[in-house]
Every structure is written in structure tokens, then in C-alpha cells.
Amino acid sequence: MPMRRKNYHGPVEATVDILAGRWKPLILWALRDGTLRFGQIEEELSAYTPNITKRMLTRQLRELENDGLVVRKVYPEVPPRVEYTLTERYRSLMPIVKLMYEWGKEHMAGQIGYECDGKRTG
Amino acid sequence: MPMRRKNYHGPVEATVDILAGRWKPLILWALRDGTLRFGQIEEELSAYTPNITKRMLTRQLRELENDGLVVRKVYPEVPPRVEYTLTERYRSLMPIVKLMYEWGKEHMAGQIGYECDGKRTG
DNA sequence: CTGTATCCCCTCTGATACTG
DNA sequence: CAGTATCAGAGGGGATACAG
């Protein structure tokens, strides 16, 4: 398990970092309305954009979990069931993410080098 | 010149991305009060944390410029003088960055894997 | 169904030396 | 003064196959 130990220069860098992953904003967006199973998240993301691999989805979810933005609950069943839910910690960050969404929507569209495959996502 | 052409999945990812650089928050913070020369930025950052190299400072500044967060003005003199200033575009993002600063200060301190060398920065 | 194990590429970051 | 050139290491991201 790759443990994150980073030396940041300040709080902004740290905050940016926990959101900086190829699929994290999308995952957090997918979970906005409640709990989802692993496969449901996978399905949600596939609706937005070309497939994320199980490997990457697992990694991003583990990092979000390590950073305390989601909780992972495993049900000891066969076949296995694993559910993911946003934490209060992330809920407190969510308004800021929403502002980033609005800012990006207004200021990034049409930027050079900017292209977005998402349909209506986070 | 490494041109940024990325396919984002949504506005949040795009917004996070333009702030995601090892020295960008610090640079933007250093420029908060007005225009600075290349060497002055270098000096500011050295006051916060172990030295950034000229190479990295140049790269981060170029990316910030490409993303329209700073402007670079070259004076054709000898020895050369180059000045950097925040753009209105970044000023419009600054309130959000400030919120990220506050959130990080409150929620990242004491986090596992979190350590900060900065003294009182962005 | 929910992941691991491998392998590989590419970008980011950094150290060091050099230049108009 | 304000950068480039070069080399190198670490890790993020992805394709594919396999497993409990």
C-alpha cells in the first residue's frame, strides 16, 4: 500500500493535492447523492467518459479513503459487496469544490489546451 | 515549449489542474501584493522553504502564464529584467484559493502524511 | 463482484552545469 | 539577471491478465 507522506509548502498545496487525481472529482461527484457500490461507481463513470480501469478506480478510491474524503464499507458476503460514501470531511469541502466547478465552467471553456469529454459532471 | 493539451472530464478537474504544481500556490502567494521580478520571486520562496531551482521556477511560471494566471513582461535591457504580475483571471480565482487555504489550515494539520515546511504562506 | 499483479510509458520534479 | 541544457529518479496513469 503506497502510503502518502508529503511535505507541502502550505495549506493550499495540500488541499489541491487531495483533489488532484485523474478521476477524483468525477468519483466525488458520482457519490453526491449517497452510497454507491464499487460497480455502480464504475458504471456511473462509464456514462460520463471512456472507461476507467478497475485498477485506477481502486487506487483513486483508496487515496480518497486515506485522505478521509470517502469511507469504504466491506460486507463479508459472497459475492463481495463494498460500498463507498462521502464523509462529513468532504461535505465541508464540497462548497469550495462547487465554486471550483463554477469557476472552471466559466473560465476554462474555450481555453487553449482545454477540452472536456464529460457530459454534465463534477 | 511543453504545450498543455489535456482532456479533462469536467471543470473541477481543470480548475484543480491549473493550481496543481509543486510551487504554484507559493508563487501566486508571493505575487499577491503586486509585480515582482524573477529574482525577487526566487528570493521570496527561499524565505519560505528550501530552495527552488531556477529551472523549476521558470517552468512553473511558464505554466501559470500559459494558463493565464500571471503575465510576464520582458524589458529589453542588459542585464535582463523580467516582471511577473497576477492577472484579473487569477484575481477572480483568488477568493476560492483563499477558501482552500482556510480549509487546509483547519483540516490538514495533523493529518497523517501531512507536513508543512512553510512559515505563513499560501 | 471487487479487486491484484505485471508491465510500460510519460510527466513531474530535482541537481548540476552552462549562457546571452 | 534570468534563464537553458542535460541527466536522472520517482510516481501517476493505463492495458491486460488473473484471483478470491
Short mmCIF file of C-alpha atoms in Angstrom, two decimals, chain A residues 8-91:
data_model
loop_
_atom_site.label_atom_id
_atom_site.label_comp_id
_atom_site.label_asym_id
_atom_site.label_seq_id
_atom_site.Cartn_x
_atom_site.Cartn_y
_atom_site.Cartn_z
CA TYR A 8 3.72 20.53 1.50
CA HIS A 9 4.68 24.17 1.46
CA GLY A 10 1.32 25.30 2.69
CA PRO A 11 -2.39 24.54 3.12
CA VAL A 12 -3.37 25.42 -0.45
CA GLU A 13 -0.99 22.90 -1.94
CA ALA A 14 -2.28 20.28 0.50
CA THR A 15 -5.91 20.97 -0.33
CA VAL A 16 -5.29 20.97 -4.05
CA ASP A 17 -3.40 17.72 -3.72
CA ILE A 18 -6.19 15.67 -2.19
CA LEU A 19 -8.39 16.59 -5.15
CA ALA A 20 -5.70 16.13 -7.76
CA GLY A 21 -6.28 12.75 -9.31
CA ARG A 22 -7.38 11.83 -12.79
CA TRP A 23 -10.76 10.53 -11.59
CA LYS A 24 -11.29 12.01 -8.15
CA PRO A 25 -13.62 14.90 -8.97
CA LEU A 26 -15.76 12.53 -11.01
CA ILE A 27 -15.88 9.94 -8.25
CA LEU A 28 -16.82 12.54 -5.65
CA TRP A 29 -19.49 13.83 -7.98
CA ALA A 30 -20.87 10.34 -8.52
CA LEU A 31 -21.22 9.89 -4.76
CA ARG A 32 -23.03 13.18 -4.17
CA ASP A 33 -26.45 11.60 -3.58
CA GLY A 34 -25.44 8.81 -1.22
CA THR A 35 -23.81 5.44 -1.02
CA LEU A 36 -22.71 3.50 -4.10
CA ARG A 37 -21.16 0.11 -4.65
CA PHE A 38 -17.86 -0.29 -6.47
CA GLY A 39 -19.57 -1.48 -9.60
CA GLN A 40 -22.08 1.35 -9.51
CA ILE A 41 -19.33 3.94 -9.40
CA GLU A 42 -17.66 2.21 -12.32
CA GLU A 43 -20.92 2.30 -14.21
CA GLU A 44 -21.55 5.98 -13.40
CA LEU A 45 -18.12 6.99 -14.64
CA SER A 46 -18.52 4.97 -17.82
CA ALA A 47 -21.59 7.04 -18.54
CA TYR A 48 -19.50 10.19 -18.39
CA THR A 49 -16.37 9.23 -20.27
CA PRO A 50 -14.28 6.39 -21.75
CA ASN A 51 -13.72 3.59 -19.30
CA ILE A 52 -11.66 3.87 -16.21
CA THR A 53 -9.94 0.61 -15.38
CA LYS A 54 -10.75 -1.27 -12.17
CA ARG A 55 -7.17 -0.77 -11.14
CA MET A 56 -7.36 3.01 -11.38
CA LEU A 57 -10.77 3.18 -9.76
CA THR A 58 -9.45 1.15 -6.85
CA ARG A 59 -6.38 3.34 -6.47
CA GLN A 60 -8.26 6.61 -6.58
CA LEU A 61 -10.82 5.32 -4.08
CA ARG A 62 -8.06 4.19 -1.74
CA GLU A 63 -6.42 7.60 -1.87
CA LEU A 64 -9.72 9.33 -1.23
CA GLU A 65 -10.21 7.00 1.69
CA ASN A 66 -6.72 7.67 3.06
CA ASP A 67 -7.40 11.39 2.80
CA GLY A 68 -10.66 10.92 4.65
CA LEU A 69 -12.97 12.05 1.87
CA VAL A 70 -14.82 8.74 1.49
CA VAL A 71 -15.49 5.76 3.71
CA ARG A 72 -15.25 2.19 2.47
CA LYS A 73 -17.51 -0.44 3.99
CA VAL A 74 -16.95 -4.09 3.19
CA TYR A 75 -19.73 -6.64 3.60
CA PRO A 76 -18.36 -10.14 4.16
CA GLU A 77 -20.57 -11.82 1.61
CA VAL A 78 -20.17 -13.91 -1.49
CA PRO A 79 -20.04 -12.39 -3.98
CA PRO A 80 -18.37 -9.48 -2.19
CA ARG A 81 -20.13 -6.17 -1.69
CA VAL A 82 -18.27 -2.93 -0.99
CA GLU A 83 -19.93 0.42 -0.51
CA TYR A 84 -18.48 3.90 -0.67
CA THR A 85 -19.87 7.03 0.96
CA LEU A 86 -18.74 10.63 1.24
CA THR A 87 -17.54 11.77 4.66
CA GLU A 88 -18.51 14.87 6.60
CA ARG A 89 -14.96 15.99 5.96
CA TYR A 90 -15.63 16.06 2.26
CA ARG A 91 -19.04 17.63 2.78
#
